[in-house]
Short mmCIF file of C-alpha atoms in Angstrom, two decimals:
data_model
loop_
_atom_site.label_atom_id
_atom_site.label_comp_id
_atom_site.label_asym_id
_atom_site.label_seq_id
_atom_site.Cartn_x
_atom_site.Cartn_y
_atom_site.Cartn_z
CA MET A 297 29.45 0.63 17.59
CA GLU A 298 28.15 -1.83 20.46
CA LYS A 299 26.92 -5.25 19.06
CA PRO A 300 23.52 -5.93 18.98
CA ARG A 301 21.73 -8.16 21.85
CA ALA A 302 18.79 -9.41 19.76
CA VAL A 303 17.35 -9.86 16.35
CA LEU A 304 13.75 -9.84 15.25
CA PHE A 305 12.73 -11.46 11.81
CA ASP A 306 9.97 -10.68 9.75
CA ALA A 307 8.09 -13.77 9.20
CA TYR A 308 6.16 -13.80 5.72
CA GLY A 309 8.65 -13.34 2.87
CA THR A 310 11.56 -13.59 5.31
CA LEU A 311 11.31 -16.58 7.47
CA PHE A 312 8.60 -18.34 5.40
CA ASP A 313 8.28 -18.27 1.46
CA VAL A 314 5.04 -16.56 0.57
CA TYR A 315 5.21 -17.60 -3.01
CA SER A 316 5.28 -21.54 -2.14
CA VAL A 317 1.66 -21.24 -2.79
CA ALA A 318 2.19 -20.86 -6.43
CA LEU A 319 2.67 -24.51 -7.03
CA THR A 320 -1.04 -25.17 -5.71
CA ALA A 321 -2.18 -22.08 -7.38
CA GLU A 322 -0.95 -23.31 -10.60
CA GLN A 323 -2.28 -26.62 -10.11
CA LEU A 324 -5.81 -25.13 -9.47
CA PHE A 325 -5.42 -22.37 -12.18
CA PRO A 326 -3.11 -23.57 -14.73
CA GLY A 327 -1.20 -20.79 -16.38
CA GLN A 328 -2.44 -18.43 -13.41
CA GLY A 329 -0.29 -19.64 -10.26
CA SER A 330 2.35 -17.20 -10.29
CA ALA A 331 0.07 -14.13 -11.25
CA LEU A 332 -2.27 -15.28 -8.55
CA SER A 333 0.36 -15.59 -5.69
CA VAL A 334 1.69 -11.98 -6.45
CA LEU A 335 -1.52 -10.39 -6.58
CA TRP A 336 -2.42 -12.49 -3.63
CA ARG A 337 0.33 -11.18 -1.71
CA ASP A 338 0.10 -7.74 -2.77
CA LYS A 339 -3.29 -7.24 -1.87
CA GLN A 340 -2.76 -8.96 1.64
CA ILE A 341 -0.30 -6.20 2.16
CA GLU A 342 -2.45 -3.45 0.93
CA TYR A 343 -5.43 -4.44 3.04
CA THR A 344 -2.91 -4.22 6.21
CA ARG A 345 -2.31 -0.85 5.33
CA LEU A 346 -5.81 0.15 4.66
CA VAL A 347 -7.10 -1.13 7.83
CA THR A 348 -4.48 0.42 9.84
CA GLY A 349 -4.10 3.84 7.79
CA SER A 350 -7.92 4.59 7.87
CA GLY A 351 -8.30 5.18 11.53
CA ASP A 352 -7.09 4.21 15.21
CA GLY A 353 -7.28 0.75 14.89
CA GLU A 354 -11.38 0.40 14.40
CA HIS A 355 -11.01 -1.26 10.93
CA TYR A 356 -8.51 -3.76 12.35
CA ARG A 357 -9.00 -7.42 11.22
CA PRO A 358 -6.69 -10.20 12.23
CA PHE A 359 -4.18 -11.26 9.37
CA TRP A 360 -5.80 -14.50 8.75
CA GLU A 361 -8.74 -12.74 7.60
CA LEU A 362 -7.20 -9.89 5.49
CA THR A 363 -5.28 -12.79 3.81
CA ARG A 364 -8.44 -14.60 2.62
CA ALA A 365 -9.86 -11.38 1.39
CA GLY A 366 -6.82 -10.72 -0.51
CA LEU A 367 -7.31 -14.23 -1.86
CA ARG A 368 -10.55 -13.29 -2.68
CA TYR A 369 -9.92 -10.11 -4.51
CA ALA A 370 -6.88 -11.58 -6.31
CA CYS A 371 -9.02 -14.27 -7.90
CA LYS A 372 -12.12 -11.94 -8.92
CA ARG A 373 -9.32 -9.85 -10.41
CA LEU A 374 -8.06 -12.38 -12.52
CA GLY A 375 -11.45 -13.87 -13.29
CA LEU A 376 -10.66 -17.07 -11.80
CA GLU A 377 -14.02 -18.96 -10.02
CA LEU A 378 -12.54 -19.98 -6.44
CA SER A 379 -14.63 -22.68 -5.02
CA PRO A 380 -15.00 -23.17 -1.48
CA THR A 381 -12.60 -26.06 -1.88
CA ALA A 382 -9.95 -24.43 -3.83
CA GLN A 383 -10.14 -21.34 -1.27
CA GLU A 384 -9.59 -23.86 1.67
CA ARG A 385 -6.73 -25.74 -0.04
CA LEU A 386 -5.05 -22.47 -0.65
CA MET A 387 -5.70 -20.85 2.70
CA ASN A 388 -4.40 -23.97 4.26
CA GLU A 389 -1.17 -23.95 2.10
CA TYR A 390 -0.78 -20.23 3.35
CA ARG A 391 -0.80 -21.80 6.87
CA HIS A 392 1.84 -24.05 5.99
CA LEU A 393 4.25 -21.96 4.23
CA SER A 394 7.77 -23.56 3.31
CA ALA A 395 10.51 -22.13 5.56
CA PHE A 396 13.70 -20.88 3.65
CA PRO A 397 16.58 -23.55 3.79
CA GLU A 398 19.05 -21.32 6.25
CA ASP A 399 16.20 -20.49 8.58
CA ARG A 400 17.22 -23.09 11.18
CA GLU A 401 21.15 -22.74 11.01
CA VAL A 402 21.05 -18.92 11.13
CA LEU A 403 18.80 -19.14 14.24
CA GLN A 404 20.92 -21.84 15.92
CA ALA A 405 24.01 -19.82 15.24
CA LEU A 406 22.44 -16.50 16.96
CA LYS A 407 21.45 -18.94 19.80
CA ALA A 408 25.05 -20.16 20.11
CA ALA A 409 26.20 -16.68 20.30
CA GLY A 410 23.91 -15.80 22.99
CA VAL A 411 21.69 -13.55 20.99
CA THR A 412 18.00 -13.04 21.80
CA THR A 413 16.00 -14.01 18.95
CA GLY A 414 12.33 -13.51 17.93
CA ILE A 415 9.71 -12.78 15.33
CA LEU A 416 7.89 -9.33 14.75
CA SER A 417 4.97 -10.23 12.20
CA ASN A 418 1.83 -8.91 11.16
CA GLY A 419 0.59 -12.46 11.25
CA ASP A 420 -1.89 -13.15 13.87
CA PRO A 421 -0.83 -15.47 16.79
CA ASP A 422 -2.65 -18.75 15.52
CA MET A 423 -0.88 -18.30 12.14
CA LEU A 424 2.72 -17.68 13.57
CA GLY A 425 1.99 -20.50 16.10
CA VAL A 426 1.30 -23.08 13.10
CA ALA A 427 4.15 -21.76 10.79
CA VAL A 428 6.55 -22.05 13.64
CA ARG A 429 6.09 -25.28 14.52
CA SER A 430 5.92 -26.43 10.92
CA ALA A 431 9.19 -25.14 10.03
CA GLY A 432 10.45 -26.80 13.56
CA LEU A 433 11.57 -23.35 14.58
CA ASP A 434 10.01 -23.71 17.91
CA GLY A 435 12.81 -23.95 20.82
CA LEU A 436 14.93 -21.23 18.65
CA LEU A 437 12.83 -18.32 18.99
CA ASP A 438 12.58 -16.40 22.51
CA HIS A 439 9.92 -14.31 21.23
CA VAL A 440 7.13 -14.78 18.67
CA LEU A 441 5.38 -10.98 18.60
CA SER A 442 2.40 -10.40 16.76
CA VAL A 443 1.15 -7.18 15.72
CA ASP A 444 -2.35 -8.51 16.79
CA ALA A 445 -1.57 -7.30 20.51
CA VAL A 446 -1.66 -3.72 19.34
CA ARG A 447 -4.34 -4.02 16.27
CA LYS A 448 -1.87 -2.03 14.19
CA TYR A 449 0.05 -3.30 11.30
CA LYS A 450 3.43 -2.52 10.24
CA THR A 451 4.59 0.09 9.52
CA HIS A 452 2.70 1.57 12.35
CA PRO A 453 5.28 2.50 15.00
CA ALA A 454 3.05 0.70 17.73
CA ALA A 455 3.90 -2.63 15.67
CA TYR A 456 7.62 -1.98 15.53
CA GLY A 457 7.51 -1.07 19.22
CA LEU A 458 6.45 -4.41 20.56
CA GLY A 459 10.38 -5.28 19.98
CA PRO A 460 11.71 -3.16 22.52
CA ALA A 461 8.66 -3.76 24.95
CA ALA A 462 9.54 -7.46 24.79
CA THR A 463 13.11 -7.49 24.97
CA GLY A 464 13.66 -4.68 27.36
CA LEU A 465 16.32 -3.27 24.94
CA ALA A 466 16.67 -0.03 22.87
CA ALA A 467 15.65 -0.61 19.13
CA LYS A 468 19.13 0.39 18.40
CA GLN A 469 20.41 -2.71 20.15
CA ILE A 470 18.06 -4.97 17.94
CA VAL A 471 18.46 -5.83 14.63
CA PHE A 472 15.62 -6.25 12.63
CA VAL A 473 15.51 -8.52 9.59
CA SER A 474 13.11 -8.48 6.68
CA SER A 475 13.11 -9.29 3.01
CA ASN A 476 10.21 -6.64 2.26
CA SER A 477 12.10 -3.51 1.30
CA TRP A 478 9.15 -1.38 3.17
CA ASP A 479 9.46 -3.26 6.23
CA ALA A 480 12.98 -2.66 6.42
CA LEU A 481 12.73 0.98 5.55
CA ALA A 482 10.31 1.65 7.84
CA ALA A 483 11.81 -0.52 10.77
CA THR A 484 14.83 1.81 10.01
CA TRP A 485 13.02 4.99 10.59
CA TYR A 486 11.74 3.37 13.85
CA GLY A 487 15.47 3.03 15.10
CA TYR A 488 16.18 -0.40 14.36
CA ARG A 489 19.46 -1.54 13.25
CA THR A 490 17.94 -3.35 9.94
CA LEU A 491 19.19 -6.04 7.48
CA TRP A 492 16.99 -5.96 4.19
CA VAL A 493 17.44 -9.72 2.65
CA ASN A 494 17.13 -8.98 -1.08
CA ARG A 495 16.77 -12.38 -2.08
CA ALA A 496 15.21 -11.31 -5.50
CA GLY A 497 17.72 -8.64 -6.58
CA LEU A 498 15.44 -5.89 -6.56
CA PRO A 499 15.87 -2.31 -6.05
CA PHE A 500 15.71 -0.78 -2.38
CA GLU A 501 12.73 2.08 -1.74
CA GLU A 502 13.59 5.58 -3.12
CA LEU A 503 12.67 7.48 -0.02
CA GLY A 504 16.21 8.76 0.68
CA THR A 505 16.91 5.76 3.73
CA GLN A 506 18.77 2.69 3.37
CA PRO A 507 18.75 -0.13 5.56
CA THR A 508 21.95 -0.84 7.90
CA ARG A 509 22.91 -3.45 5.76
CA SER A 510 21.59 -5.70 2.65
CA GLY A 511 22.20 -9.29 1.97
CA SER A 512 20.70 -12.16 -0.20
CA SER A 513 20.06 -14.49 2.57
CA LEU A 514 19.28 -14.65 6.54
CA ARG A 515 22.97 -15.73 6.96
CA ASP A 516 23.94 -12.16 6.40
CA VAL A 517 22.99 -11.12 9.67
CA LEU A 518 25.80 -12.73 11.15
CA ALA A 519 27.87 -10.18 9.99
CA PHE A 520 26.45 -7.62 12.46
CA PHE A 521 28.18 -10.02 15.24
CA ASP A 522 31.66 -10.53 13.31
CA MET B 294 -32.69 10.74 2.65
CA GLU B 295 -31.70 14.44 2.35
CA LYS B 296 -29.89 15.35 -0.94
CA PRO B 297 -26.40 15.61 -0.76
CA ARG B 298 -25.01 19.52 -0.62
CA ALA B 299 -21.51 18.92 -1.99
CA VAL B 300 -19.58 16.62 -4.22
CA LEU B 301 -15.76 16.27 -3.61
CA PHE B 302 -13.67 14.65 -6.34
CA ASP B 303 -10.34 12.59 -5.99
CA ALA B 304 -8.06 14.11 -8.71
CA TYR B 305 -5.52 11.67 -9.92
CA GLY B 306 -7.02 8.65 -11.54
CA THR B 307 -10.58 10.31 -11.08
CA LEU B 308 -10.47 13.71 -12.82
CA PHE B 309 -7.03 13.27 -14.74
CA ASP B 310 -5.94 10.09 -16.37
CA VAL B 311 -2.74 9.28 -14.61
CA TYR B 312 -2.20 6.45 -17.41
CA SER B 313 -2.07 8.92 -19.76
CA VAL B 314 1.87 9.17 -19.41
CA ALA B 315 1.90 5.70 -20.73
CA LEU B 316 2.44 7.18 -24.16
CA THR B 317 5.26 9.39 -23.55
CA ALA B 318 6.96 6.53 -21.66
CA GLU B 319 6.45 4.41 -24.39
CA GLN B 320 8.07 6.58 -26.61
CA LEU B 321 11.17 6.63 -24.18
CA PHE B 322 11.03 3.22 -23.45
CA PRO B 323 9.43 1.03 -26.23
CA GLY B 324 7.57 -1.92 -25.10
CA GLN B 325 7.48 -0.87 -21.67
CA GLY B 326 5.12 1.93 -21.52
CA SER B 327 2.49 0.54 -19.97
CA ALA B 328 4.28 -1.33 -17.63
CA LEU B 329 6.10 1.47 -16.34
CA SER B 330 3.09 3.83 -15.89
CA VAL B 331 1.25 0.90 -13.93
CA LEU B 332 4.25 0.49 -11.86
CA TRP B 333 4.83 4.08 -11.22
CA ARG B 334 1.36 4.80 -9.91
CA ASP B 335 1.59 1.57 -7.69
CA LYS B 336 4.57 2.62 -6.06
CA GLN B 337 3.70 6.39 -5.87
CA ILE B 338 0.60 5.33 -3.93
CA GLU B 339 2.78 2.88 -1.93
CA TYR B 340 4.92 5.58 -0.87
CA THR B 341 2.02 7.75 0.37
CA ARG B 342 1.06 5.04 2.61
CA LEU B 343 4.54 4.37 4.07
CA VAL B 344 4.96 7.86 4.62
CA THR B 345 1.76 8.45 6.46
CA GLY B 346 1.61 5.05 8.28
CA SER B 347 5.17 5.23 9.85
CA GLY B 348 4.79 7.98 12.25
CA ASP B 349 2.73 10.97 12.92
CA GLY B 350 3.65 12.85 9.81
CA GLU B 351 7.41 13.06 10.17
CA HIS B 352 8.16 11.49 7.26
CA TYR B 353 5.87 13.36 5.04
CA ARG B 354 6.96 14.59 1.71
CA PRO B 355 4.80 16.38 -0.98
CA PHE B 356 3.37 14.24 -3.49
CA TRP B 357 5.23 15.64 -6.08
CA GLU B 358 8.43 14.36 -4.49
CA LEU B 359 6.73 10.90 -3.82
CA THR B 360 5.64 10.91 -7.54
CA ARG B 361 9.25 11.40 -8.45
CA ALA B 362 10.74 8.69 -6.31
CA GLY B 363 8.04 6.43 -7.67
CA LEU B 364 9.40 6.95 -11.15
CA ARG B 365 12.77 6.31 -10.05
CA TYR B 366 12.14 3.08 -8.23
CA ALA B 367 9.74 1.69 -11.20
CA CYS B 368 12.64 2.53 -13.71
CA LYS B 369 14.96 0.61 -11.67
CA ARG B 370 12.83 -2.24 -11.17
CA LEU B 371 12.10 -2.40 -14.96
CA GLY B 372 16.03 -2.24 -15.60
CA LEU B 373 15.48 1.17 -17.40
CA GLU B 374 18.02 3.68 -17.51
CA LEU B 375 16.14 7.00 -16.55
CA SER B 376 18.35 10.02 -18.12
CA PRO B 377 17.72 13.30 -16.48
CA THR B 378 16.09 14.50 -19.76
CA ALA B 379 13.76 11.61 -19.74
CA GLN B 380 12.95 11.94 -15.89
CA GLU B 381 12.10 15.62 -16.67
CA ARG B 382 10.02 14.81 -19.59
CA LEU B 383 8.09 12.15 -17.86
CA MET B 384 7.49 14.20 -14.59
CA ASN B 385 6.19 17.34 -16.81
CA GLU B 386 3.67 14.75 -18.18
CA TYR B 387 2.67 14.12 -15.01
CA ARG B 388 2.18 17.60 -14.37
CA HIS B 389 -0.25 17.88 -17.31
CA LEU B 390 -2.23 14.68 -17.17
CA SER B 391 -5.06 14.45 -19.66
CA ALA B 392 -8.61 15.36 -18.03
CA PHE B 393 -11.59 12.61 -18.67
CA PRO B 394 -13.78 14.12 -21.43
CA GLU B 395 -16.92 14.33 -19.19
CA ASP B 396 -15.34 16.24 -16.25
CA ARG B 397 -16.29 19.68 -17.51
CA GLU B 398 -20.13 18.82 -18.28
CA VAL B 399 -20.36 16.84 -14.83
CA LEU B 400 -19.06 20.03 -12.85
CA GLN B 401 -21.06 22.39 -15.07
CA ALA B 402 -24.46 20.25 -14.28
CA LEU B 403 -23.66 20.27 -10.47
CA LYS B 404 -22.82 24.02 -10.62
CA ALA B 405 -26.22 24.53 -12.47
CA ALA B 406 -27.89 22.60 -9.48
CA GLY B 407 -26.40 24.71 -6.89
CA VAL B 408 -24.11 22.00 -5.63
CA THR B 409 -20.85 22.96 -3.77
CA THR B 410 -17.98 21.35 -6.03
CA GLY B 411 -14.33 20.52 -5.22
CA ILE B 412 -11.25 18.45 -5.09
CA LEU B 413 -9.70 16.35 -2.10
CA SER B 414 -6.51 14.94 -3.48
CA ASN B 415 -3.13 13.68 -2.45
CA GLY B 416 -1.71 16.09 -4.84
CA ASP B 417 0.23 18.92 -3.45
CA PRO B 418 -1.11 22.53 -3.93
CA ASP B 419 1.08 23.51 -6.88
CA MET B 420 0.32 20.24 -8.80
CA LEU B 421 -3.52 20.59 -8.37
CA GLY B 422 -3.26 24.17 -9.48
CA VAL B 423 -1.41 23.46 -12.80
CA ALA B 424 -3.77 20.38 -13.37
CA VAL B 425 -6.99 22.23 -12.92
CA ARG B 426 -5.84 25.20 -15.18
CA SER B 427 -4.48 22.95 -17.80
CA ALA B 428 -7.82 21.01 -18.06
CA GLY B 429 -9.80 24.39 -17.84
CA LEU B 430 -11.67 23.38 -14.60
CA ASP B 431 -10.85 26.52 -12.67
CA GLY B 432 -14.15 28.35 -12.21
CA LEU B 433 -16.10 25.02 -11.80
CA LEU B 434 -14.49 23.99 -8.49
CA ASP B 435 -15.37 25.80 -5.34
CA HIS B 436 -12.36 24.29 -3.54
CA VAL B 437 -9.32 22.54 -4.29
CA LEU B 438 -8.27 20.69 -1.19
CA SER B 439 -4.87 19.40 -0.83
CA VAL B 440 -3.77 16.85 1.94
CA ASP B 441 -0.38 18.81 2.28
CA ALA B 442 -2.34 21.22 4.61
CA VAL B 443 -2.53 18.15 7.18
CA ARG B 444 0.65 16.35 5.85
CA LYS B 445 -1.35 13.17 5.99
CA TYR B 446 -2.07 11.18 2.92
CA LYS B 447 -5.28 9.38 2.31
CA THR B 448 -6.44 7.14 3.49
CA HIS B 449 -5.75 9.01 6.92
CA PRO B 450 -8.97 10.30 8.67
CA ALA B 451 -7.28 13.85 9.13
CA ALA B 452 -7.11 13.94 5.19
CA TYR B 453 -10.75 13.33 4.79
CA GLY B 454 -11.68 15.70 7.33
CA LEU B 455 -10.59 18.50 5.19
CA GLY B 456 -14.06 18.10 3.27
CA PRO B 457 -16.05 18.92 6.13
CA ALA B 458 -13.88 21.61 7.36
CA ALA B 459 -13.72 23.42 4.11
CA THR B 460 -17.65 23.13 3.46
CA GLY B 461 -18.89 23.15 6.79
CA LEU B 462 -21.01 20.40 5.87
CA ALA B 463 -21.18 16.98 7.97
CA ALA B 464 -19.52 13.84 5.80
CA LYS B 465 -22.87 12.42 5.06
CA GLN B 466 -24.27 15.71 3.45
CA ILE B 467 -21.15 15.60 0.88
CA VAL B 468 -20.84 12.78 -2.14
CA PHE B 469 -17.02 11.88 -2.56
CA VAL B 470 -16.31 10.36 -5.74
CA SER B 471 -13.17 8.27 -6.72
CA SER B 472 -12.08 5.88 -9.34
CA ASN B 473 -9.93 4.36 -6.88
CA SER B 474 -11.57 1.68 -4.81
CA TRP B 475 -9.26 2.20 -1.87
CA ASP B 476 -10.21 5.64 -1.74
CA ALA B 477 -13.80 4.82 -2.46
CA LEU B 478 -13.94 2.33 0.43
CA ALA B 479 -11.91 4.52 3.03
CA ALA B 480 -13.77 7.62 2.33
CA THR B 481 -17.04 5.38 3.06
CA TRP B 482 -15.64 4.34 6.30
CA TYR B 483 -14.98 7.82 7.16
CA GLY B 484 -18.71 8.62 6.60
CA TYR B 485 -18.90 10.36 3.01
CA ARG B 486 -21.76 9.47 0.76
CA THR B 487 -19.42 7.62 -2.02
CA LEU B 488 -19.64 7.05 -5.74
CA TRP B 489 -16.85 4.71 -7.19
CA VAL B 490 -16.03 5.26 -10.76
CA ASN B 491 -15.20 1.84 -12.05
CA ARG B 492 -13.84 2.75 -15.61
CA ALA B 493 -11.82 -0.31 -15.89
CA GLY B 494 -14.81 -2.73 -14.62
CA LEU B 495 -12.53 -4.00 -11.78
CA PRO B 496 -13.74 -5.98 -8.35
CA PHE B 497 -14.31 -3.68 -5.49
CA GLU B 498 -12.50 -4.39 -2.30
CA GLU B 499 -13.19 -7.22 -0.28
CA LEU B 500 -13.14 -5.72 3.29
CA GLY B 501 -17.04 -6.18 4.01
CA THR B 502 -17.66 -2.30 2.93
CA GLN B 503 -19.39 -1.07 -0.31
CA PRO B 504 -19.11 2.29 -1.63
CA THR B 505 -23.20 3.94 -1.84
CA ARG B 506 -22.89 3.67 -5.84
CA SER B 507 -20.75 2.39 -8.54
CA GLY B 508 -20.40 3.66 -11.74
CA SER B 509 -18.66 3.67 -15.09
CA SER B 510 -17.91 7.46 -15.35
CA LEU B 511 -18.29 10.73 -13.42
CA ARG B 512 -21.57 11.24 -14.68
CA ASP B 513 -22.89 8.51 -12.38
CA VAL B 514 -22.58 11.31 -9.68
CA LEU B 515 -25.74 13.39 -11.13
CA ALA B 516 -27.97 10.11 -9.88
CA PHE B 517 -27.60 11.20 -6.29
CA PHE B 518 -29.49 14.25 -7.37
CA ASP B 519 -32.35 12.65 -9.11
#
């Protein structure tokens, strides 16, 4: 099989650690930091599905707004009083998530091999710009693609279609990398070659389709080029 | 405002208690029954969204299959060995969920008032048929509508569109009742009058739209006809 020509990475959870907010959450709400960060993340993803799945884009709102809505819901659900100060502090953390330690070296290795690199993310362009610069990844990414351009969140085919459109390649010539199993699944359905980065040792989705490869860090993407 | 002419009920969680499987789950997996029933339900719903949200119906599978897939995932995630016998026992429980105690009296009151009644559910026709008969609700429902007819799960507009199509009424002449906040939200977006039956005292979704009414049991639907 022809080697892939490009690698597109999911951002949140894949290049950036969405649970790095748990530390600040724990300071603000002792004993609840972990529960809050998990529920916040789950609700944020649920909201992307609700706004995209309930119409033809008319309920779309940028990821930043859905992230804030998810935080508000999660605090109410856990019975936590979210002051405006705490809200801004947590949202600011979300803007500056930690990068995973291997991000740079993997992107550098791909660039050295002449592979096109990029992000294909639910995040809106502002969020992605800040995250990429904070993590020092600018210069290592040929494309930073936001679903905001089509106002449909993953797993909508229009969102995954941004990759072939931007690179001029067929989906099967591109590896899509995600640590989110639902994202790796739907990207496989779309036609990408896929790597599921299973950092937490979770089971894959039980819907009868497997990602092309699974691994435990971004480094495993390099096996596509051996 | 004109009084509504029909009431459509969500089935799972609204007329039937999806957590009634927790007892059997607890017998099979002591200490994990509650966790399993919650994770099973969450995954089942997530799978409806993934198969509907990732294309134009080509990934659709009946609710029964997604329910089984959700059970398998939930057991793997919790590290529980699911024997074929245990799987069939739990699936069988799901086929015969408990009805909520007020189901019959509320449906009878609506029928007595000349209101058209029905179910509009993600469940496939077989599942719904068994559930309705088990609960003794047949004869009290004018319509039992399954999204299987359009191969799109709620919250897709084609799923909600089954209500107006079957009743010949406009969505605004129909009350849609759900205990699932996401379902009440999306039905409101679609144009139904809505009742969110908030049995568990949860916060509503934080997406800027409220259901027409909220209540704590199905009885609250009768307030639309005062």
